[in-house]
Amino acid sequence: MMQTANLLIELLSEEIPARMQLQAAADFKRLFTEQFKQAQITWETIDTFVGPRRLVLVGKDISIQQRDRTQERRGPRVNAPTKAIEGFLKSAGLSSVSECEQRETDKGTFLFATQYIKGLKTCDIVPDMLTAVIKSFPWPKVMRWSGNTQPWVRPLHSILCLFGDQVVPGQLDLGEAKIKFGNCTLGHRFMAPNSLTIKSTEDYWEQLERALVLVCQGPRKKMIQHQIKHLVKKHSLVVHEDPKLLDEVTGLVEWPQAMLGNIEPEFMSLPREVLVTSMRVHQKYFALEKANGELAPHFIVVANIKALDGGTTLVKGNERVLRARLADAQFFYDQDRKYSLEEHGKKLDSVIFHAQLGSLGQKIARMQGLAEQLAPHMSADVTQARRAALLCKSDLLTEMVGEFPELQGIMGSYYATHDGEPTAVAQAIADHYKPRGPQDNLPTDSVGDVVALADKLDTLAGFFAVGIKPTGTKDPYALRRTALGIIRIAERHQDLNLMPYLTKAYEFYTAKDLQSKEQVLQELKTFLLDRLKVHWREQGQRHDHIAAVFAVAKETPLALLHQRVLALQNLMYGKDAVGEDLLSAYKRACNIVRIEEIKDNKRYNGDVNTKALVEPEELKLHQSLVTNLTEIESSLAQNEYSQSMTYLANLKPDIDAFFDKVLVNAKQEDLRINRLKLLAFIRDIFNRIADFGVIEGTK
């Protein structure tokens, strides 16, 4: 059995930004796994851990030596010049041609040498591996310090590298300085800052925990959750669930200590979003609620230190910081309400939307025009939609949004309500940025849908009109996200066809040097369809089903296209299991017609001659095709796609009977032609629902 040992690596640095930590741990594991595979070193498990100051890798049962292996090298031809053969023998460590194999190949007879390579010790390879991993590490941002040439996310202080109980000999060259691999690390920065000498992987966990460092993210997160649960239970409160904040706070502390702080009552009249944003975004505090769902005048702060006074001073300090922020927020809130939202919006003419697309004031005017046209087709009140479009960007010029950009739209809603605007208008102002991504909520009502759609259509049409489009991974104006938002809103309005409104959005632009309308609309159509395919594939729809429907129904509103794809999917995967047999029958009919059309150089479309139908099975098939075609056309006209699939499935027994009993290529030419037209009739009926030719199968 091959001998193994555990590998422990710790890279100790200044604080790693919390948002980068989890990806860093994943990259550390991936890069080292690739190094092990390349070096042919075996392992049982490789795990990585990350915290504010350290990136750790633990490899269990790593083989202590590479596998011995043989390597075959092809040399020159057997009749090559002597010097070429001598050079090959020397490079292969051989003394004569007799030690080589002569092998025939397509290009002649060549010399082949087989070399035996003894595996190196793992501890001799790890230094180069670690250096290669550090040099290629994909941090989103890096820094250099003190003249060092090796960038890292933050200044790197030490590298602990143990293989078994032995320090791996090696060092990292930083340019002016070098970090020698060792067996030492540091405990908690404030509560146990002394150096620790580590003997093994097990010793690492024990000593770090005694030094008040929880290296694993999981236990740190559980510790925070447990402490928060204890605090809210003790004070009869409920924590405002925030998984992202929990992950971020977990990345900020090595020994978490959760404490309860208070918010002064005078600030509790501020909008809930202002309070939560002040706590969450700027201070990383957890907001708390009362049992009835109201925001409670308390917060939880998670510190990285166990204070000697029980946290009293620390809590007071955090309350003081929050008080200053909320006092600013209260001042901004009062100042903003001295003027109406419409008054704030009058300054939008001086704010540039984009250098080539004019001001935000011009964008608002275009949005109003689009909203007026969209509203009747989206069951929204036209007057309210125009009003919401007029006011939706006005809060961008308020003091509050200037301080808290995260609240744009939300503050506009509060100010609209303060001004006495209708509830639907205020809600549409809050919702018009939605959805901000694939998981974000949609606007809550139809007025919000109209304004959100008008905003996104205007943005997309404008940028495409001036030639700004996403390329590869580059999408600086988030146009893919904008397109997804359009798709998600349009999906829930069954009768809404986007193309007329994209056309109108383009026509509202009056800027010079716009690309031609035809070109822009074609590009927008292609772009939206591509995004639509991605969106539906992520929902589980097959790409070939989407392509089959798009091939015959490109101009249909998205909601109907989606229903059609789902109906096709149900036909192919439905409980009656007719999909695969139906598809086989269709392809058999198409193949026969296609081959004969190529052979005869003509198309076999056209009416079937009913007088030339002689066999009972072809008579029955023709009758079935005529009857079901009428039903299919009727159901398609009424957008009843599931029903149309049912009529299509009804054809299967008659198609099967036809192929079982009737010879298509009959000797009589008139019979043959008529039967080919009958098969073309099958092709035509299928293609009215979807292009079954692009469906790959039912598996």
XYZ file of C-alpha atoms in Angstrom:
699
model
C 0.000 0.000 0.000
C 1.271 3.434 -0.908
C 2.342 5.545 2.069
C 0.424 8.761 2.645
C 0.524 11.863 4.843
C -1.640 14.905 5.436
C -0.785 18.268 3.897
C -1.523 21.531 5.694
C -1.021 24.943 4.076
C -1.981 28.286 5.613
C -1.457 31.642 3.898
C -1.675 34.361 6.566
C -2.276 37.912 5.370
C -3.960 41.186 6.262
C -7.769 41.181 6.134
C -9.200 39.533 3.023
C -12.392 41.311 1.837
C -15.370 39.199 2.878
C -16.913 39.269 -0.593
C -13.854 37.517 -2.038
C -13.409 34.813 0.564
C -15.678 31.954 -0.557
C -14.536 32.157 -4.174
C -10.923 32.264 -2.976
C -11.414 29.014 -1.048
C -12.939 27.376 -4.124
C -10.092 28.621 -6.352
C -7.464 27.439 -3.868
C -8.916 23.927 -3.952
C -9.296 23.900 -7.712
C -5.773 25.084 -8.440
C -4.154 22.638 -6.030
C -6.251 19.751 -7.320
C -5.078 20.539 -10.841
C -1.467 20.581 -9.616
C -1.862 17.179 -7.942
C -3.435 15.646 -11.045
C -0.711 17.024 -13.252
C 1.999 15.689 -10.932
C 0.232 12.300 -10.639
C -0.028 12.533 -6.880
C -3.006 10.799 -5.281
C -5.141 12.048 -2.401
C -8.246 11.119 -0.464
C -9.746 14.567 0.178
C -8.751 18.170 -0.311
C -10.613 20.832 1.660
C -10.083 24.558 1.854
C -11.119 27.094 4.475
C -11.058 30.859 4.561
C -11.425 33.597 7.122
C -10.566 37.257 7.530
C -6.824 36.672 7.638
C -6.085 33.158 6.465
C -6.587 30.898 3.470
C -6.122 27.255 4.461
C -5.823 23.967 2.555
C -5.958 20.544 4.187
C -5.172 17.510 2.039
C -5.861 14.127 3.608
C -3.843 11.009 2.765
C -1.671 12.562 0.102
C 0.735 10.043 -1.433
C 4.257 10.764 -0.213
C 5.721 10.153 -3.644
C 4.753 10.489 -7.289
C 3.960 7.298 -9.149
C 6.898 5.796 -11.064
C 6.098 5.936 -14.737
C 7.424 5.302 -18.209
C 7.545 7.817 -20.992
C 7.821 7.017 -24.675
C 9.660 9.399 -26.995
C 9.696 9.321 -30.751
C 13.080 10.053 -32.289
C 14.277 10.635 -35.849
C 13.867 8.213 -38.773
C 16.146 5.185 -38.719
C 17.957 6.555 -41.777
C 18.345 10.073 -40.357
C 21.810 11.709 -40.236
C 24.124 10.258 -37.590
C 24.286 13.487 -35.625
C 20.497 13.613 -35.309
C 20.394 10.031 -34.002
C 23.255 10.683 -31.579
C 21.478 13.766 -30.250
C 18.275 11.816 -29.673
C 20.126 8.982 -27.868
C 21.892 11.495 -25.628
C 18.690 13.305 -24.745
C 17.003 9.974 -23.947
C 19.914 8.769 -21.804
C 20.714 5.869 -24.155
C 24.090 4.744 -25.496
C 23.191 2.906 -28.715
C 20.454 2.459 -31.302
C 19.989 -1.139 -30.140
C 18.329 0.207 -26.991
C 15.602 1.817 -29.153
C 12.628 0.249 -30.837
C 12.237 0.658 -34.585
C 8.587 1.119 -35.420
C 6.747 1.461 -38.709
C 4.460 4.508 -38.986
C 2.490 6.119 -41.781
C 5.413 8.454 -42.347
C 8.184 5.854 -42.295
C 10.294 3.901 -39.790
C 11.211 5.851 -36.667
C 13.234 5.229 -33.520
C 11.300 5.077 -30.264
C 12.820 5.225 -26.797
C 11.028 4.249 -23.585
C 12.235 6.047 -20.497
C 11.626 4.979 -16.929
C 10.965 7.953 -14.664
C 11.093 7.483 -10.925
C 8.542 9.481 -8.988
C 9.761 12.375 -6.863
C 8.904 12.888 -3.212
C 5.768 14.938 -2.727
C 7.422 17.240 -0.206
C 9.980 18.140 -2.897
C 7.222 19.017 -5.377
C 4.836 20.944 -3.126
C 6.964 24.148 -2.991
C 6.812 24.566 -6.754
C 3.099 23.730 -6.718
C 2.369 26.311 -4.031
C 4.425 28.957 -5.798
C 2.597 28.263 -9.064
C -0.795 28.461 -7.329
C 0.076 31.785 -5.660
C 1.362 33.280 -8.896
C -1.762 32.273 -10.839
C -4.334 32.974 -8.115
C -7.355 34.766 -9.673
C -8.088 37.460 -7.058
C -10.537 40.055 -8.435
C -8.213 42.784 -7.144
C -4.660 42.565 -5.863
C -2.126 44.894 -4.308
C 1.644 45.178 -4.029
C 3.422 46.349 -0.917
C 6.892 47.414 0.224
C 8.560 46.847 -3.117
C 7.412 43.250 -3.378
C 6.826 41.947 -6.871
C 4.322 39.201 -6.052
C 0.794 40.675 -5.897
C -1.713 39.286 -3.418
C -5.107 40.415 -2.227
C -3.563 41.955 0.892
C 0.007 41.945 2.276
C 1.064 38.362 2.858
C 2.777 37.737 6.221
C 3.586 34.046 6.537
C 3.167 30.633 4.939
C 2.669 27.547 7.067
C 3.358 24.351 5.107
C 3.447 20.951 6.809
C 3.516 17.544 5.145
C 2.841 15.046 7.890
C 4.776 16.451 10.843
C 7.562 17.901 8.679
C 7.943 21.450 7.439
C 8.040 21.485 3.638
C 11.344 23.121 2.647
C 10.699 26.116 0.427
C 10.090 29.826 0.213
C 8.092 32.374 -1.725
C 10.149 35.013 -3.487
C 8.512 38.427 -3.059
C 11.305 40.362 -4.737
C 12.977 42.367 -2.006
C 11.916 39.866 0.662
C 11.265 36.152 0.856
C 8.729 34.275 2.957
C 10.182 30.982 4.156
C 7.759 28.121 4.614
C 7.408 27.242 8.278
C 5.247 25.707 10.961
C 4.212 28.884 12.774
C 1.077 31.003 12.681
C -0.715 33.572 14.817
C -3.824 33.356 16.943
C -6.568 35.985 17.251
C -5.206 39.426 16.362
C -6.296 41.041 19.656
C -7.067 38.271 22.144
C -4.250 35.776 21.370
C -1.670 37.450 19.133
C 1.260 35.231 20.101
C 3.018 32.935 17.653
C 1.882 29.305 17.601
C 4.080 26.394 16.558
C 2.045 23.768 14.765
C 2.964 20.062 14.811
C 0.257 18.530 12.614
C -3.124 19.135 11.037
C -4.945 18.012 14.197
C -2.712 20.232 16.301
C -3.521 23.191 13.982
C -7.264 23.009 14.675
C -6.771 22.579 18.430
C -4.237 25.381 18.867
C -6.146 27.852 16.679
C -9.359 27.268 18.588
C -7.507 27.741 21.907
C -6.131 30.946 20.374
C -9.741 32.065 19.704
C -9.742 31.516 15.955
C -12.449 29.480 14.240
C -10.848 28.687 10.904
C -13.883 26.950 9.330
C -16.601 29.184 7.939
C -19.382 26.768 8.909
C -18.809 26.799 12.692
C -18.322 30.587 12.630
C -21.648 31.052 10.895
C -23.399 28.658 13.276
C -21.888 30.461 16.242
C -23.262 33.779 14.955
C -26.687 32.267 14.284
C -26.766 30.683 17.736
C -25.828 33.933 19.475
C -28.375 35.933 17.462
C -31.061 33.357 18.208
C -30.266 33.596 21.911
C -30.424 37.422 21.883
C -33.710 37.730 19.976
C -35.333 35.075 22.140
C -34.190 36.826 25.290
C -35.683 40.140 24.125
C -38.784 38.682 22.385
C -37.685 39.948 18.988
C -37.356 38.495 15.482
C -34.277 38.875 13.320
C -34.731 40.346 9.850
C -33.486 37.396 7.767
C -30.536 38.386 5.595
C -28.414 35.434 4.339
C -26.030 37.673 2.364
C -25.311 39.829 5.396
C -24.771 36.690 7.486
C -22.198 35.428 4.965
C -20.466 38.803 4.923
C -20.315 39.105 8.708
C -18.990 35.525 8.914
C -16.109 36.678 6.757
C -15.318 39.605 9.043
C -14.742 37.812 12.340
C -12.562 34.994 13.675
C -14.255 34.708 17.069
C -17.750 36.203 16.736
C -19.478 37.951 19.607
C -23.053 39.127 18.952
C -24.425 42.018 21.030
C -27.693 43.940 21.151
C -27.742 47.680 20.490
C -30.519 50.263 20.659
C -31.894 52.827 18.213
C -33.147 56.083 19.676
C -36.962 56.428 19.362
C -36.762 59.735 17.477
C -35.324 57.921 14.443
C -37.986 55.230 14.268
C -40.237 57.509 12.181
C -37.783 57.235 9.279
C -38.830 54.887 6.441
C -38.081 51.284 7.252
C -35.776 50.937 4.236
C -33.679 53.897 5.431
C -33.169 52.309 8.830
C -32.387 48.854 7.455
C -30.020 50.218 4.798
C -28.192 52.369 7.337
C -27.673 49.323 9.521
C -27.033 46.722 6.853
C -24.988 48.432 4.168
C -22.881 50.797 6.204
C -22.532 49.121 9.581
C -23.170 45.397 8.905
C -25.766 45.293 11.676
C -28.694 42.895 11.719
C -32.068 44.670 11.826
C -34.660 43.319 14.258
C -38.444 43.169 14.154
C -41.166 42.972 16.711
C -43.533 40.013 16.772
C -46.062 41.977 14.681
C -43.527 42.568 11.895
C -42.755 46.209 12.741
C -39.118 47.233 12.815
C -37.836 47.126 16.401
C -35.688 49.938 17.870
C -32.742 47.570 18.253
C -29.990 45.986 16.193
C -27.418 43.249 16.568
C -23.761 43.912 15.938
C -21.262 41.037 15.657
C -17.851 41.993 16.992
C -14.538 40.166 16.558
C -13.549 40.509 20.191
C -14.807 39.397 23.566
C -14.759 42.672 25.489
C -13.698 42.725 29.125
C -16.684 44.903 30.113
C -19.136 42.541 28.494
C -19.396 44.705 25.398
C -20.938 47.800 27.003
C -18.383 50.223 25.561
C -18.376 48.493 22.208
C -22.169 48.664 21.933
C -22.215 52.332 22.910
C -19.646 53.069 20.239
C -21.728 51.336 17.578
C -24.890 53.108 18.764
C -23.070 56.413 18.469
C -21.979 55.670 14.896
C -25.491 54.599 13.892
C -26.989 57.644 15.591
C -24.814 59.933 13.460
C -25.895 58.180 10.275
C -29.568 58.260 11.196
C -29.344 61.916 12.179
C -27.998 62.633 8.696
C -30.790 60.547 7.204
C -33.423 62.414 9.226
C -32.019 65.747 8.049
C -32.038 64.633 4.407
C -35.555 63.270 4.763
C -36.850 66.561 6.163
C -35.032 68.619 3.542
C -36.315 66.511 0.659
C -39.930 66.843 1.760
C -39.783 70.633 1.617
C -40.233 70.261 -2.129
C -42.564 68.033 -4.088
C -41.208 65.113 -6.063
C -42.246 66.891 -9.254
C -40.161 69.914 -8.225
C -37.112 67.700 -7.701
C -37.699 66.169 -11.139
C -37.496 69.496 -12.923
C -33.719 69.372 -12.550
C -33.478 66.105 -14.513
C -32.960 68.076 -17.743
C -29.495 68.923 -16.473
C -28.578 65.298 -15.677
C -27.000 63.293 -18.498
C -28.508 59.861 -19.125
C -25.803 59.071 -21.674
C -23.591 61.366 -23.732
C -25.075 60.048 -26.996
C -28.644 59.681 -25.714
C -29.334 62.988 -24.030
C -30.536 63.892 -20.546
C -32.661 62.076 -18.000
C -35.344 64.689 -18.661
C -35.485 63.569 -22.295
C -35.601 59.941 -21.211
C -38.565 60.725 -18.955
C -40.412 62.316 -21.887
C -39.814 59.225 -24.024
C -40.911 56.930 -21.195
C -44.149 58.864 -20.845
C -44.879 58.377 -24.542
C -44.186 54.645 -24.292
C -46.194 54.293 -21.085
C -49.181 55.953 -22.747
C -49.103 53.414 -25.547
C -48.339 50.381 -23.384
C -50.926 51.004 -20.666
C -54.090 50.063 -22.640
C -52.523 46.734 -23.617
C -51.348 45.936 -20.090
C -54.605 46.659 -18.241
C -53.184 49.797 -16.645
C -54.625 53.280 -16.174
C -53.070 55.564 -18.802
C -53.090 58.701 -16.657
C -51.461 56.942 -13.715
C -48.875 55.310 -15.964
C -47.898 58.680 -17.480
C -47.721 60.272 -14.039
C -45.554 57.486 -12.626
C -43.249 57.696 -15.651
C -42.908 61.448 -15.098
C -41.945 61.066 -11.422
C -40.046 57.757 -11.334
C -36.532 59.239 -11.664
C -37.123 62.414 -9.649
C -35.734 61.028 -6.399
C -32.304 60.758 -8.015
C -31.920 64.457 -7.195
C -32.935 64.178 -3.552
C -30.469 64.391 -0.676
C -31.512 61.002 0.668
C -30.776 59.084 -2.544
C -27.539 61.016 -2.886
C -26.490 59.572 0.489
C -28.168 56.176 0.081
C -28.120 55.226 -3.655
C -29.578 51.823 -2.728
C -32.889 53.593 -1.982
C -33.578 55.087 -5.437
C -37.126 54.358 -6.394
C -38.057 53.516 -2.807
C -37.586 57.073 -1.574
C -39.435 58.348 -4.641
C -42.363 56.225 -3.552
C -42.327 57.680 -0.042
C -42.100 61.223 -1.335
C -44.913 60.604 -3.853
C -47.132 59.369 -1.041
C -46.200 62.459 1.000
C -47.241 64.599 -1.975
C -50.623 62.888 -2.176
C -50.011 60.977 -5.377
C -52.255 57.913 -5.968
C -51.067 54.690 -4.351
C -50.599 53.001 -7.755
C -48.325 55.840 -8.886
C -46.233 55.705 -5.710
C -45.919 51.924 -5.928
C -44.941 52.075 -9.616
C -42.160 54.533 -8.755
C -40.809 52.074 -6.188
C -41.145 49.134 -8.602
C -39.945 50.566 -11.885
C -36.364 49.280 -11.504
C -37.669 45.722 -11.045
C -36.725 43.062 -11.836
C -33.051 43.786 -11.222
C -32.044 40.182 -11.923
C -33.352 36.674 -12.556
C -34.368 36.189 -8.920
C -35.736 39.673 -8.193
C -39.456 40.277 -7.759
C -41.574 41.773 -10.540
C -43.573 45.003 -10.080
C -46.618 44.473 -7.925
C -49.260 45.868 -10.296
C -49.917 46.742 -13.920
C -48.931 50.434 -13.610
C -45.568 49.314 -12.267
C -45.247 46.850 -15.148
C -45.894 49.613 -17.673
C -43.337 52.049 -16.246
C -40.696 49.339 -15.712
C -41.164 48.099 -19.261
C -41.099 51.613 -20.739
C -37.855 52.357 -18.894
C -36.180 49.173 -20.107
C -37.432 49.393 -23.702
C -36.161 52.963 -23.928
C -32.749 51.981 -22.549
C -32.335 48.968 -24.806
C -33.493 50.718 -27.969
C -31.316 53.750 -27.266
C -28.072 51.907 -26.684
C -28.565 49.641 -29.698
C -29.446 52.676 -31.810
C -26.046 54.246 -31.114
C -24.225 50.947 -31.592
C -23.575 50.077 -27.942
C -24.213 46.349 -27.507
C -22.915 43.622 -25.191
C -19.921 41.786 -26.596
C -18.583 38.587 -25.079
C -18.376 39.035 -21.318
C -18.492 42.828 -21.605
C -21.832 44.417 -20.796
C -21.039 47.688 -18.979
C -24.609 49.007 -19.218
C -26.181 45.705 -18.068
C -28.193 45.410 -21.284
C -28.534 41.627 -20.894
C -30.136 42.187 -17.497
C -32.363 44.868 -19.031
C -33.470 42.418 -21.735
C -34.223 39.774 -19.116
C -36.356 42.292 -17.231
C -38.317 43.027 -20.417
C -38.844 39.326 -21.010
C -40.005 38.600 -17.465
C -42.534 41.439 -17.521
C -43.767 40.603 -21.031
C -44.234 36.942 -20.087
C -47.145 37.769 -17.838
C -49.044 39.869 -20.398
C -50.487 37.379 -22.829
C -51.425 39.767 -25.619
C -48.308 41.920 -25.529
C -46.157 41.810 -28.654
C -42.928 43.686 -27.979
C -41.837 44.582 -31.494
C -44.267 47.498 -32.069
C -43.126 49.091 -28.803
C -39.442 48.562 -29.567
C -40.133 50.304 -32.859
C -41.825 53.181 -31.077
C -38.981 53.353 -28.514
C -36.506 53.758 -31.387
C -38.656 56.391 -33.095
C -38.833 58.494 -29.925
C -35.073 59.073 -30.137
C -34.151 62.198 -32.046
C -30.378 62.043 -31.597
C -28.218 62.288 -34.701
C -26.169 59.457 -36.151
C -28.515 56.700 -35.079
C -28.156 53.422 -36.905
C -30.971 52.594 -39.305
C -34.279 51.519 -37.799
C -34.342 48.257 -39.756
C -30.869 47.278 -38.563
C -31.536 48.215 -34.930
C -34.862 46.393 -34.777
C -33.392 43.259 -36.327
C -30.512 43.326 -33.830
C -32.911 43.901 -30.928
C -35.127 41.063 -32.070
C -32.191 38.664 -32.299
C -30.825 39.859 -28.964
C -34.144 39.410 -27.153
C -34.734 35.976 -28.674
C -31.256 34.854 -27.615
C -31.875 36.073 -24.064
C -35.288 34.435 -24.108
C -33.759 31.079 -25.042
C -31.241 31.381 -22.202
C -33.998 32.363 -19.767
C -36.237 29.433 -20.685
C -33.378 26.945 -20.748
C -32.609 27.967 -17.172
C -36.233 27.148 -16.358
C -35.805 23.630 -17.726
C -37.149 23.960 -21.261
C -35.152 22.084 -23.879
C -33.271 24.117 -26.454
C -34.611 22.053 -29.380
C -38.217 22.536 -28.234
C -37.652 26.296 -28.043
C -36.058 26.283 -31.503
C -38.932 24.193 -32.909
C -41.541 26.690 -31.717
C -39.546 29.785 -32.686
C -39.159 28.412 -36.209
C -42.893 28.764 -36.875
C -44.145 31.407 -34.422
C -41.515 34.128 -34.105
C -43.889 37.108 -33.889
C -46.180 35.701 -31.223
C -46.277 37.448 -27.803
C -43.828 35.905 -25.346
C -46.517 34.592 -23.024
C -48.061 32.623 -25.893
C -44.696 31.402 -27.124
C -44.011 30.096 -23.655
C -47.354 28.303 -23.511
C -46.600 26.744 -26.889
C -43.170 25.504 -25.773
C -44.692 24.018 -22.611
C -47.438 22.307 -24.629
C -44.857 20.835 -26.998
C -42.777 19.666 -24.050
C -45.834 18.014 -22.537
C -46.560 16.261 -25.843
C -43.001 14.895 -26.012
C -42.784 13.919 -22.319
C -46.479 13.474 -21.510
C -47.922 10.529 -19.636
C -49.352 9.012 -22.840
C -45.774 8.619 -24.139
C -46.787 9.295 -27.762
C -44.104 11.912 -28.330
C -41.281 9.672 -29.508
C -43.516 7.524 -31.762
C -45.155 10.628 -33.195
C -41.763 12.198 -33.867
C -40.572 8.984 -35.559
C -43.642 8.922 -37.797
C -43.112 12.570 -38.738
C -39.449 12.060 -39.559
C -40.206 8.906 -41.543
C -42.769 10.770 -43.657
C -40.435 13.750 -44.140
C -37.477 11.568 -45.104
C -39.446 9.698 -47.747
C -40.777 12.907 -49.273
C -37.383 14.611 -49.095
C -35.586 11.748 -50.841
C -38.182 11.525 -53.598
C -38.227 15.308 -54.056
C -34.463 15.324 -54.516
C -34.658 12.368 -56.893
C -37.456 13.916 -58.969
C -36.236 17.517 -58.550
C -39.688 18.786 -57.612
C -41.797 19.575 -54.544
C -44.726 17.344 -53.687
C -46.886 20.010 -52.104
C -50.447 20.455 -53.218
C -53.841 18.907 -52.834
C -54.174 15.171 -52.545
C -56.304 13.604 -55.274
C -58.973 11.846 -53.241
C -60.004 9.773 -56.270
C -56.522 8.250 -56.380
C -56.750 7.015 -52.756
C -57.404 3.299 -53.155
C -56.268 1.555 -49.975
C -58.517 1.813 -46.898
C -55.536 2.979 -44.760
C -54.697 5.897 -47.049
C -58.330 6.893 -47.283
C -58.560 6.795 -43.500
C -55.326 8.781 -43.100
C -56.465 11.476 -45.511
C -59.782 11.817 -43.742
C -58.029 12.017 -40.392
C -55.595 14.670 -41.677
C -58.395 16.831 -43.041
C -60.486 16.544 -39.893
C -57.645 17.204 -37.470
C -56.203 20.042 -39.580
C -59.435 21.953 -39.112
C -59.325 21.354 -35.375
C -55.629 22.255 -35.152
C -56.100 25.540 -37.027
C -59.039 26.415 -34.817
C -57.181 25.669 -31.586
C -54.065 27.554 -32.747
C -56.200 30.573 -33.618
C -57.558 30.517 -30.069
C -54.077 29.976 -28.568
C -55.130 26.590 -27.181
C -51.811 24.883 -27.734
C -52.379 21.867 -25.521
C -55.538 21.114 -27.451
C -53.716 21.435 -30.786
C -51.123 18.919 -29.546
C -53.951 16.531 -28.691
C -55.326 16.742 -32.231
C -51.833 16.135 -33.559
C -51.455 13.040 -31.377
C -54.783 11.766 -32.785
C -53.031 11.254 -36.129
C -50.626 8.636 -34.844
C -52.754 5.441 -35.271
C -53.690 6.361 -38.836
C -50.112 7.251 -39.771
C -48.908 3.937 -38.315
C -51.578 1.982 -40.207
C -50.615 3.757 -43.438
C -46.958 2.818 -43.109
C -47.888 -0.773 -42.180
C -50.234 -1.436 -45.102
C -49.478 1.009 -47.928
C -46.523 1.029 -50.328
C -45.623 4.669 -50.998
C -43.475 4.125 -54.088
C -46.124 2.245 -56.013
C -45.462 1.196 -59.603
C -48.344 3.342 -60.838
C -46.964 6.877 -61.009
C -50.266 8.564 -60.156
C -50.590 6.467 -56.989
C -46.980 7.195 -56.029
C -47.340 10.950 -56.489
C -50.599 11.025 -54.582
C -49.113 9.113 -51.658
C -46.099 11.440 -51.579
C -48.518 14.379 -51.389
C -50.256 12.601 -48.547
C -46.960 12.377 -46.667
C -46.248 16.038 -47.466
C -49.675 16.780 -45.979
C -48.465 15.182 -42.717
C -45.325 17.355 -42.808
C -47.402 20.472 -43.351
C -49.734 19.793 -40.444
C -46.895 19.126 -37.996
C -45.054 22.261 -39.083
C -48.047 24.438 -38.300
C -47.460 23.705 -34.613
C -43.663 23.510 -34.494
C -40.714 22.535 -36.643
C -40.470 18.918 -35.502
C -37.439 18.503 -37.739
C -35.199 20.267 -35.199
C -36.385 18.188 -32.227
C -33.604 15.828 -31.260
C -35.707 13.224 -29.459
C -37.539 12.657 -26.224
C -34.573 11.494 -24.108
